[in-house]
Tab-separated table of C-alpha atoms in Angstrom:
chain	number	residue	atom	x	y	z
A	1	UNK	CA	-51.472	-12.173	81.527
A	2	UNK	CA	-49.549	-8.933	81.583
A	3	UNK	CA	-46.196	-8.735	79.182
A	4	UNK	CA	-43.906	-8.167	82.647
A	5	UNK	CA	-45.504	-11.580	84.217
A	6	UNK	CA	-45.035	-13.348	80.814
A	7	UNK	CA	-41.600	-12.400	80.690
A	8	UNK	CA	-40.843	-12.935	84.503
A	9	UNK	CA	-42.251	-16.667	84.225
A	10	UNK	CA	-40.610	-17.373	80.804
A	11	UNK	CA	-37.147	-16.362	83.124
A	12	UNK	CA	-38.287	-18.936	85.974
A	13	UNK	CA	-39.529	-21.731	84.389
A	14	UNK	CA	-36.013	-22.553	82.370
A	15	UNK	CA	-33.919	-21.626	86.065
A	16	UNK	CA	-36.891	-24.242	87.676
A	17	UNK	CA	-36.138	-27.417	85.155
A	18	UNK	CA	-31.996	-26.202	85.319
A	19	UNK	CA	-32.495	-26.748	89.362
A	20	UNK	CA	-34.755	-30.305	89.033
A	21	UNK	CA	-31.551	-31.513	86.859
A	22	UNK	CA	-28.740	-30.204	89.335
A	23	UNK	CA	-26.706	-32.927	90.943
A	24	UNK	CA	-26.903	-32.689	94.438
A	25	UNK	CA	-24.812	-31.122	96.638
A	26	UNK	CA	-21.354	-33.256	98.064
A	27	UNK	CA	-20.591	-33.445	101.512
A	28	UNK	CA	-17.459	-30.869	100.967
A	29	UNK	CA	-14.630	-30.742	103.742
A	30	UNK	CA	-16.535	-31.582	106.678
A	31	UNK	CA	-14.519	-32.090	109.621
A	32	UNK	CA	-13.734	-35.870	110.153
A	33	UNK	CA	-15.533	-37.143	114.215
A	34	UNK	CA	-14.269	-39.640	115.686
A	35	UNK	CA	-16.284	-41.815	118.207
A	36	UNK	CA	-14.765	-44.161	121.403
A	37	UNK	CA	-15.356	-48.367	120.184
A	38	UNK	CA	-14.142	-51.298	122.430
A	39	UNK	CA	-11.247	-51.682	120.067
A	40	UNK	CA	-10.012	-48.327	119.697
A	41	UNK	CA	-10.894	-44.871	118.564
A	42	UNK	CA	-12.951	-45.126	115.699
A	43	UNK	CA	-12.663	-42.186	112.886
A	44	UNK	CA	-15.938	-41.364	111.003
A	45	UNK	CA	-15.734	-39.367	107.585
A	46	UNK	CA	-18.395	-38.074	105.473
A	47	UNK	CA	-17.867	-38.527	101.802
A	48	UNK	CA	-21.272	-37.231	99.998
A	49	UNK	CA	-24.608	-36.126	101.780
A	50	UNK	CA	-28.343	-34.749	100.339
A	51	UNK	CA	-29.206	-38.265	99.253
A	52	UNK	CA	-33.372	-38.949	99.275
A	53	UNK	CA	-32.987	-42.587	101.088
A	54	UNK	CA	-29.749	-44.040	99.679
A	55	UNK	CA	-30.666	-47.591	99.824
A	56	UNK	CA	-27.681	-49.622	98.873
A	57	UNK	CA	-23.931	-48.686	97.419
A	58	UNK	CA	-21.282	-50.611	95.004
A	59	UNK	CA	-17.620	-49.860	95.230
A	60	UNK	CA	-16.497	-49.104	91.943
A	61	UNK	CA	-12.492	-50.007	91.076
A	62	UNK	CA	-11.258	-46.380	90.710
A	63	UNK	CA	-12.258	-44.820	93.789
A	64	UNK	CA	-16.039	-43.933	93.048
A	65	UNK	CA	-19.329	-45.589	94.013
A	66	UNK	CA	-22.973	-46.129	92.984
A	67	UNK	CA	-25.457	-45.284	95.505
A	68	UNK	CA	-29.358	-46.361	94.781
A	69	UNK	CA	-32.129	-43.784	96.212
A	70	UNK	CA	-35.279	-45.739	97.182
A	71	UNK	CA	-37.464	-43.243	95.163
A	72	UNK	CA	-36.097	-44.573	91.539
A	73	UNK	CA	-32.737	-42.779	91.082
A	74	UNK	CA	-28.841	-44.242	90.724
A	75	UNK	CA	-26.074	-42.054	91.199
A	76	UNK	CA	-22.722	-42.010	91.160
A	77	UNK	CA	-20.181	-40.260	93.446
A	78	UNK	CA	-16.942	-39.365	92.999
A	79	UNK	CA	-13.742	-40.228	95.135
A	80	UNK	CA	-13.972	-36.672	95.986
A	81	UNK	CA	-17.452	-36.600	96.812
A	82	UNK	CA	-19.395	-34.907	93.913
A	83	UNK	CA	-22.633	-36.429	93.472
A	84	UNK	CA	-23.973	-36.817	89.598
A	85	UNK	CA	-26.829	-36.079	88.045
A	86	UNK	CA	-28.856	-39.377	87.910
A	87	UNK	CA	-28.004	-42.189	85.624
A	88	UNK	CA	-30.528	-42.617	82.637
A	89	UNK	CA	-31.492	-45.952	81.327
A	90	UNK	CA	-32.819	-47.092	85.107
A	91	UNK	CA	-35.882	-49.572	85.376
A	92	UNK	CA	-39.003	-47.923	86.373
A	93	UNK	CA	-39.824	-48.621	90.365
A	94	UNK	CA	-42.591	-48.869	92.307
A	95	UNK	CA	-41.401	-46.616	94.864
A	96	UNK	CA	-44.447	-46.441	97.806
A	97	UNK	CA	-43.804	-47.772	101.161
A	98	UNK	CA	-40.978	-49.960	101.479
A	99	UNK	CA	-40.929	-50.298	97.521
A	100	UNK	CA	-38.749	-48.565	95.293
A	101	UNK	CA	-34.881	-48.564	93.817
A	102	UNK	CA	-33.145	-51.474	95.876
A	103	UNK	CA	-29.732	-52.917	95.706
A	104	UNK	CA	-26.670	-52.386	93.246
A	105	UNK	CA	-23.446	-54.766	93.135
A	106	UNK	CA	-20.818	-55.061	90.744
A	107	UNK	CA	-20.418	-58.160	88.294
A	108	UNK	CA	-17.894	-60.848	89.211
A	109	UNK	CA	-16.473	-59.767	85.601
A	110	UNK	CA	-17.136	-55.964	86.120
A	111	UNK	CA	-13.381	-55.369	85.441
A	112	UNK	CA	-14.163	-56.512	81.485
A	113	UNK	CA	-18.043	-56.199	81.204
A	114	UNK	CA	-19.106	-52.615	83.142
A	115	UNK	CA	-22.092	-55.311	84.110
A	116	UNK	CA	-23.776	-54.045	86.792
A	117	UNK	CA	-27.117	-55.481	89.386
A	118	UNK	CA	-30.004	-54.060	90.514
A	119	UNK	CA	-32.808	-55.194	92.497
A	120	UNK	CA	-35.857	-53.046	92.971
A	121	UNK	CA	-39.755	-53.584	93.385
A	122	UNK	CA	-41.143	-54.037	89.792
A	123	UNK	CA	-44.716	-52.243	88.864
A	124	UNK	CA	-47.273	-54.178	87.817
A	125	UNK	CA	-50.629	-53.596	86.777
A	126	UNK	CA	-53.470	-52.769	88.689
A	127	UNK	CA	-51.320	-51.346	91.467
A	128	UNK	CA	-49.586	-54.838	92.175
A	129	UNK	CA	-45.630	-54.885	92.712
A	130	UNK	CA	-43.121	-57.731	92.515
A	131	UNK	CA	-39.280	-57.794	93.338
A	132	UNK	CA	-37.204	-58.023	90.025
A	133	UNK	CA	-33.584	-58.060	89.389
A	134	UNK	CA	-31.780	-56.469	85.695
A	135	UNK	CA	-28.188	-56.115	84.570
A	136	UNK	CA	-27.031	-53.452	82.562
A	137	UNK	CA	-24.125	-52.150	81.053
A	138	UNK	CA	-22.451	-48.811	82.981
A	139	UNK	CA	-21.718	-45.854	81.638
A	140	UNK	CA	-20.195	-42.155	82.431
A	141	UNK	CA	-23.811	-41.121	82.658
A	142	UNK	CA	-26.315	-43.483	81.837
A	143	UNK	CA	-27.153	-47.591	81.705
A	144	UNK	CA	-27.339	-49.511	78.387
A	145	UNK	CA	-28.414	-53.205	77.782
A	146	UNK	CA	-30.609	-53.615	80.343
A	147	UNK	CA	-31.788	-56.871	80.640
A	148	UNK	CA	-34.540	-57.953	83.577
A	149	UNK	CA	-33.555	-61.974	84.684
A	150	UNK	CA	-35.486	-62.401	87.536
A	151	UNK	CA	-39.475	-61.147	88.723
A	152	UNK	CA	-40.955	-62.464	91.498
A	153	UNK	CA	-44.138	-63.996	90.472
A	154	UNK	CA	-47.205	-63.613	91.234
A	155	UNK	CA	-47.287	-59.995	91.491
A	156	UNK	CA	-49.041	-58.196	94.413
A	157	UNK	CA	-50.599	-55.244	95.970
A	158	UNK	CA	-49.379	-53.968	98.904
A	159	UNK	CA	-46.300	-51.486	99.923
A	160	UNK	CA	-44.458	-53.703	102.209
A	161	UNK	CA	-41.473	-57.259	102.183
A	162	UNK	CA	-39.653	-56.655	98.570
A	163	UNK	CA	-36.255	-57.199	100.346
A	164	UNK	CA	-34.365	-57.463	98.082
A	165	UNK	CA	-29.729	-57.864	98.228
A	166	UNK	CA	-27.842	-59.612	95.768
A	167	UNK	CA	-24.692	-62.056	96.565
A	168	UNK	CA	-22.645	-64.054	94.288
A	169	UNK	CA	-21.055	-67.497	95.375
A	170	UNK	CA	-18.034	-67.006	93.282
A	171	UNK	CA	-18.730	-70.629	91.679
A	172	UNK	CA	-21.191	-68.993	88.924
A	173	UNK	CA	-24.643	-68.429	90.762
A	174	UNK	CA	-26.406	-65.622	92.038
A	175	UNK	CA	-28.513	-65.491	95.234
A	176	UNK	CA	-31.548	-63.070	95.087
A	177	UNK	CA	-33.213	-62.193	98.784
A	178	UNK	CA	-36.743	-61.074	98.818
A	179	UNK	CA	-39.463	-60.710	101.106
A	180	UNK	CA	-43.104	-62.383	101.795
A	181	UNK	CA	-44.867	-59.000	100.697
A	182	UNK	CA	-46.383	-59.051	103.845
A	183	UNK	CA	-48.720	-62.056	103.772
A	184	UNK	CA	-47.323	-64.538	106.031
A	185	UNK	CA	-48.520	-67.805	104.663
A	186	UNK	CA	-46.704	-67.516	101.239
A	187	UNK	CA	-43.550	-67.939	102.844
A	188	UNK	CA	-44.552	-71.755	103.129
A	189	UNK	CA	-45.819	-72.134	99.515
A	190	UNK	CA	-43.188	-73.642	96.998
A	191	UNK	CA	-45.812	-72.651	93.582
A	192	UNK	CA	-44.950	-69.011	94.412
A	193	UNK	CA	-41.514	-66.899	95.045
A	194	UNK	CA	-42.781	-64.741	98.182
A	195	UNK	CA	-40.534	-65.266	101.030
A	196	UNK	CA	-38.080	-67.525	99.150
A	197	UNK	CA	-34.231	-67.252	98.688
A	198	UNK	CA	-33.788	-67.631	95.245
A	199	UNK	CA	-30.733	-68.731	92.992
A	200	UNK	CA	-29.810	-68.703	89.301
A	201	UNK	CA	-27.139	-68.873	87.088
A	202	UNK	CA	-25.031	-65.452	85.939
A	203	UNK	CA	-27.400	-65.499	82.738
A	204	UNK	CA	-30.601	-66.055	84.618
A	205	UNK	CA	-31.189	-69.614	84.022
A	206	UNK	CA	-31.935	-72.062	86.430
A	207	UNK	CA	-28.984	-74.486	88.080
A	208	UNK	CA	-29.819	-77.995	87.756
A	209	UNK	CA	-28.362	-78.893	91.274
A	210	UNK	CA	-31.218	-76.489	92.564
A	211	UNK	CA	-32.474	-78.161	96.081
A	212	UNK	CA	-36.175	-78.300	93.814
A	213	UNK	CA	-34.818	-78.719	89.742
A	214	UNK	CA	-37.031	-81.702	89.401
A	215	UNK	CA	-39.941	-81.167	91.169
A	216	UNK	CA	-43.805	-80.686	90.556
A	217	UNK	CA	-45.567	-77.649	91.274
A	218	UNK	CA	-42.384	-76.391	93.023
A	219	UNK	CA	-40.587	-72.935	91.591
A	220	UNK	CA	-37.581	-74.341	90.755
A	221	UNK	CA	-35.327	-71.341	91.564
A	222	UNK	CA	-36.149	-71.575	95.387
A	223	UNK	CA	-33.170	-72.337	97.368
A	224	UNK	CA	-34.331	-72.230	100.658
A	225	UNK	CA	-38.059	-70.860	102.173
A	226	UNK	CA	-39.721	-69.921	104.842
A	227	UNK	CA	-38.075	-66.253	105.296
A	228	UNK	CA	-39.806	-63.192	106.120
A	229	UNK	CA	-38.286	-59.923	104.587
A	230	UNK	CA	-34.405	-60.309	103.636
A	231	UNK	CA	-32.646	-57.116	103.399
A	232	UNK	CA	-28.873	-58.338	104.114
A	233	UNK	CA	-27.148	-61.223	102.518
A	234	UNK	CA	-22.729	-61.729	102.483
A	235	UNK	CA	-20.940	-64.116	101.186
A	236	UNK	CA	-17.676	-64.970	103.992
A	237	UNK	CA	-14.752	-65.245	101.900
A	238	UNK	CA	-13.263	-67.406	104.122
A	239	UNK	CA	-15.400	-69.883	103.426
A	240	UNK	CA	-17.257	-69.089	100.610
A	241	UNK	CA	-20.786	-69.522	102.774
A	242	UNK	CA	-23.762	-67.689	102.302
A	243	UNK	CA	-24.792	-65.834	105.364
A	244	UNK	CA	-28.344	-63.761	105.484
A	245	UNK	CA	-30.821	-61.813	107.724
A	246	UNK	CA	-33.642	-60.791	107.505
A	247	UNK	CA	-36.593	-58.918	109.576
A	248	UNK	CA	-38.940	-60.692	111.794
A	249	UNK	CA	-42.185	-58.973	113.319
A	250	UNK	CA	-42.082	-57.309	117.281
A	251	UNK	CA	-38.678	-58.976	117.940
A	252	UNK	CA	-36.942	-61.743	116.157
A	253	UNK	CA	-34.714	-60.534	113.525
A	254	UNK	CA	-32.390	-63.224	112.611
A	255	UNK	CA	-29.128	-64.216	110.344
A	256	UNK	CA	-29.500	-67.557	108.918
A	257	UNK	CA	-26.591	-69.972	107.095
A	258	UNK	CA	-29.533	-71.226	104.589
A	259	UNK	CA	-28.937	-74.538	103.255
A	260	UNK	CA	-30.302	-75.913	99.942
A	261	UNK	CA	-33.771	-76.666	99.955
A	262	UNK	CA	-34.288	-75.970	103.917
A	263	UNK	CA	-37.391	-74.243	106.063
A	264	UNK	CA	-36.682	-71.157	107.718
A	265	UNK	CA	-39.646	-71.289	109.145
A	266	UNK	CA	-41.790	-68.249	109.011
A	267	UNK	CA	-44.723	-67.827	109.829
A	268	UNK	CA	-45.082	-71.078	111.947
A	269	UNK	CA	-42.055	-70.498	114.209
A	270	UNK	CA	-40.733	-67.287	115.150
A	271	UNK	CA	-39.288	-65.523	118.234
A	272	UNK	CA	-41.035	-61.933	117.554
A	273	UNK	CA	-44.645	-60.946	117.919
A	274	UNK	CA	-47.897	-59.774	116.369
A	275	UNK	CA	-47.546	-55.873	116.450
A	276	UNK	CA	-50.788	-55.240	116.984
A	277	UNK	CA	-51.418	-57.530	119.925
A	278	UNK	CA	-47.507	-58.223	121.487
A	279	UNK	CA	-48.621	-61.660	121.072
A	280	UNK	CA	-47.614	-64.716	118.909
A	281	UNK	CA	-49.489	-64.567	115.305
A	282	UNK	CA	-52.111	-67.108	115.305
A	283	UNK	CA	-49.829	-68.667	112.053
A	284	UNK	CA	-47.289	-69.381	115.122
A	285	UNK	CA	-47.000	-72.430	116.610
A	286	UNK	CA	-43.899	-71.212	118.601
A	287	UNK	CA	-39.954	-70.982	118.072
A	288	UNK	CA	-39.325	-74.427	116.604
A	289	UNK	CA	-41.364	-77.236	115.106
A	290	UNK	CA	-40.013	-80.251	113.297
A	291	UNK	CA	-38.540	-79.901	109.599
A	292	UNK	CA	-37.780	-76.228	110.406
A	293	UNK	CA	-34.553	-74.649	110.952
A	294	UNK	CA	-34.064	-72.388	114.214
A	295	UNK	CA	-32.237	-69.383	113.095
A	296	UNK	CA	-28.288	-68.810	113.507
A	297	UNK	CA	-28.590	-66.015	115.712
A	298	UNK	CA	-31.973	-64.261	117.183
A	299	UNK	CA	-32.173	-60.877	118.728
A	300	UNK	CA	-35.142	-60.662	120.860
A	301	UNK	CA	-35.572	-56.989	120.125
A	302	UNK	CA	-35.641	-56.151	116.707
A	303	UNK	CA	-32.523	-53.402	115.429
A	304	UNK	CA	-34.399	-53.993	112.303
A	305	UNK	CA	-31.515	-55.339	110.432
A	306	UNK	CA	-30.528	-53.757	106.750
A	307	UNK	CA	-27.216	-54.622	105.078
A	308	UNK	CA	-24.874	-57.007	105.668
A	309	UNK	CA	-20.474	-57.338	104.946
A	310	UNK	CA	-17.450	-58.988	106.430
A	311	UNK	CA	-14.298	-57.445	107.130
A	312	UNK	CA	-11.874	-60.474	107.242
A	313	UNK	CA	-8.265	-60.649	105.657
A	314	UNK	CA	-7.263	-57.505	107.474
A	315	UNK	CA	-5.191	-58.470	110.595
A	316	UNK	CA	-3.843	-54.706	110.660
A	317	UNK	CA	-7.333	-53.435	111.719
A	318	UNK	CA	-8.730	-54.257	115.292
A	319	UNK	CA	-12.225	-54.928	113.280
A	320	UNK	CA	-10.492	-58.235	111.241
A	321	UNK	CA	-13.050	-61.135	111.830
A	322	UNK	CA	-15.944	-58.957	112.177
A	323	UNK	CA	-19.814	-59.344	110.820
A	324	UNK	CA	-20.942	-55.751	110.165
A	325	UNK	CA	-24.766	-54.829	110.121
A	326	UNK	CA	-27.075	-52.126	109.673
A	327	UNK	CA	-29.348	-51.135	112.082
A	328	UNK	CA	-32.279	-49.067	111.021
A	329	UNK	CA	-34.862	-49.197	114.442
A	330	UNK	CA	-31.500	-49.825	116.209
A	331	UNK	CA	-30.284	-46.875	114.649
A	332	UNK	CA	-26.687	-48.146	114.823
A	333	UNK	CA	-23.637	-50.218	113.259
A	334	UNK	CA	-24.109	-53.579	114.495
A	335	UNK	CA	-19.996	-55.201	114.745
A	336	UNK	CA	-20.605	-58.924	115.260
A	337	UNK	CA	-16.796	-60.119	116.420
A	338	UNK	CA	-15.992	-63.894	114.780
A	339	UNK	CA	-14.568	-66.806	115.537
A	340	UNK	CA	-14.763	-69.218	112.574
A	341	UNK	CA	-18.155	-68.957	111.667
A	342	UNK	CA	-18.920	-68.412	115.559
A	343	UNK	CA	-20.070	-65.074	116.977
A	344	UNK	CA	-18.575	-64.580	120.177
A	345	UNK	CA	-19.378	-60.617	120.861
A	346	UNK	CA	-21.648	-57.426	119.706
A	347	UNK	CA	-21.130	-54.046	119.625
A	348	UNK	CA	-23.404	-50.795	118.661
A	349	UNK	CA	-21.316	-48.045	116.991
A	350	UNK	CA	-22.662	-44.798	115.299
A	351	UNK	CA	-25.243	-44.334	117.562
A	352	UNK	CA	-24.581	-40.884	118.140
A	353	UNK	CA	-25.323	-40.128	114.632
A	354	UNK	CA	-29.202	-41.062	115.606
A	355	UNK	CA	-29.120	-42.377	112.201
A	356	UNK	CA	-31.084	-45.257	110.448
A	357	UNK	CA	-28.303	-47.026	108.546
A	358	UNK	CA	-29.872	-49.419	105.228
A	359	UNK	CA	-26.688	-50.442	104.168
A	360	UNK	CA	-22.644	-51.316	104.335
A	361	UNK	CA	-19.732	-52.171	102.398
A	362	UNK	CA	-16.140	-53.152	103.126
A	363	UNK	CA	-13.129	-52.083	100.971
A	364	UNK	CA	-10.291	-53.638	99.606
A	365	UNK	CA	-8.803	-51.729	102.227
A	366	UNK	CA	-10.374	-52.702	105.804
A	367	UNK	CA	-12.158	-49.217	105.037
A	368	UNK	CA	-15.983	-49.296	105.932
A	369	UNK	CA	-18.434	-47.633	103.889
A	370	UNK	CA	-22.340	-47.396	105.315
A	371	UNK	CA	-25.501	-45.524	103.979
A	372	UNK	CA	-27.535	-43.797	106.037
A	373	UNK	CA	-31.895	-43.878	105.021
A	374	UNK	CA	-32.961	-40.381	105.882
A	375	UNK	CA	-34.682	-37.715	103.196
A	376	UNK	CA	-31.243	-36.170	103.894
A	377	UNK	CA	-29.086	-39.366	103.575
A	378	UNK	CA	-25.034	-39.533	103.584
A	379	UNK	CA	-22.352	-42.140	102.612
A	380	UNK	CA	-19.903	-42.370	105.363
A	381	UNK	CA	-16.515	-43.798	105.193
A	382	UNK	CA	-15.119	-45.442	108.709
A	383	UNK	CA	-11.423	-46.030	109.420
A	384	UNK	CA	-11.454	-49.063	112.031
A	385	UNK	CA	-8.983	-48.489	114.973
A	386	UNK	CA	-5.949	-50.383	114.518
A	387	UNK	CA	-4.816	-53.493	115.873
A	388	UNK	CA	-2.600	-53.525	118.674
A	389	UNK	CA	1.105	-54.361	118.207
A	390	UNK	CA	2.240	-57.736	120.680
């Protein structure tokens, strides 16, 4: 190699690695939009962009936020909008397919512990994959103490079902979501965690009032089974009850209530279809059979449902009562309107934005905050319209 070339590359290769370790770029001072809802004008705000598949994003007390990015990387943005450098001290992913860097939420005691929650699809060996769930300590740049207190067991091969959200009952448990991996019949089998709604105590162990504490040959951290692929789970503060939904195949995507120790079903009843052949899977006996629980609500074509949050306690914004959604096939903000735990009305909102949207969060404020899953993704802030004044 000539002297000139040896120099040249010795000048690119340290500008290369300095680029690879850039943070990415914020949103800056984009011009607000504002989009026409049934309740009012709507304003739409962008507060960070250039994230690779945001997956899921915590609101953190001062202002900021943690956003996940499928391929293995947590990040955290500023109030302002300046995306970091990612965090160090992350568990390694198995990020192919639907497989990767899942969901983050804040401890119940975040205010005195910096604890933090992930979920994410665990690597295994020989190529196999498992949802797992670790808490860790945060810090200005990086994660301490991490501590891994749940893995879905067996492991598998296979890109597809990890789920995975995390929800807190306020009375000391955790509920972990999760998916089937994609082979139907383990949904109905207690000896393994595929396709189960799981729940633990805050240190991991297992809750004696668990729907299946005693039994034999049962996973005792099952709560309820029969689900397909989970990737939105709330807890109503109103009530304190566990709502969830989950994916079905060609059509079907539902929210469930799920009860201790109850059979959501899948795959023996279902309202969607085989993909391959538009008809029922040959698992499918049809959309209810005894000792099975028909879902809450159905949609008979799939939005393809990712993300889940209430806005209640707000009677100032024309949203209060509300079931929010994310719509990735849908490509849209799904606004349930409530009454109780009834759902009397939908709506589609950002579907101009032609954007897949994995995930959303309400503030303390009535302020909505929703991910969108592109290679170029953004974190959006919405300002509901406000209520009308009697």
């Amino acid at each position: 190699m000539h002297r000139t070339s040896r120099f040249l590359l010795s000048l690119a290769l340290p500008l290369a690695l300095n680029a690879c370790a850039r943070p990415v770029p914020a949103a800056g001072t984009a011009a607000p939009q504002t989009e026409a809802s049934k309740a009012g004008e709507l304003r739409i705000e962008t507060v960070a962009s250039g994230l690779e598949h945001p997956w899921a994003v915590a609101l953190l007390p001062d202002g900021s936020f943690l956003v996940t990015e499928r391929p293995g990387r947590l990040r955290r943005i500023s109030a302002d909008g300046t995306v970091s450098a990612p965090l160090v001290g992350v568990p390694a992913v198995f990020a192919e397919g639907q497989g990767g860097l899942l969901d983050v939420v804040l401890d119940p005691g975040f205010a005195g512990n910096r604890r933090i929650w992930l979920s994410y699809a665990e690597p295994g060996r020989d190529d196999t994959a498992g949802t797992a769930v670790a808490t860790a300590t945060l810090g200005d740049a990086a994660l301490s103490d991490l501590r891994v207190i749940y893995r879905q067991i067996p492991k598998l091969k296979g890109p597809n079902h990890f789920g995975s959200r995390i929800a807190f009952d306020g009375n000391g448990h955790v509920f972990i979501s999760q998916g089937e991996r994609n082979q139907k019949e383990l949904a109905q089998d207690l000896e393994v965690l595929q396709g189960k709604l799981v729940r633990l105590n805050l240190d991991g162990s297992l809750p004696a009032d668990n729907p299946f504490a005693d039994g034999v040959g049962v996973r005792r951290a099952i709560w309820s089974y029969g689900h397909r692929n989970m990737q939105g789970m709330a807890v109503d503060p109103r009530s304190g009850r566990l709502w969830q939904s989950e994916h079905g195949p060609r059509g079907g995507d539902e929210i469930n209530l799920p009860d201790a120790g109850k059979n959501y079903g899948w795959p023996i009843i279902s309202d969607g279809m085989d993909y391959l052949t538009n008809r029922p899977y040959a698992e499918t006996r049809g959309r209810e059979a005894p000792g099975m629980e028909r879902p809450y609500h159905v949609w008979a074509k799939s939005p393809a449902l990712s993300g889940m949050a209430f806005l209640v306690g707000h009677p100032q914004s024309a949203w209060n009562d509300s079931l929010l959604l994310g719509a990735l096939a849908g490509q849209s903000l799904i606004r349930l309107r409530l009454q109780g735990d009834r759902i009397v009305a939908e709506e589609r909102l950002l579907t101009d934005l032609r954007s897949r949207i994995r995930d959303v969060r309400v503030g303390k404020d009535g302020k909505v905050y929703v991910l969108t899953d592109e290679s170029d993704g953004q974190l959006l802030r919405l300002l509901p319209p406000a209520a009308s004044k009697q």
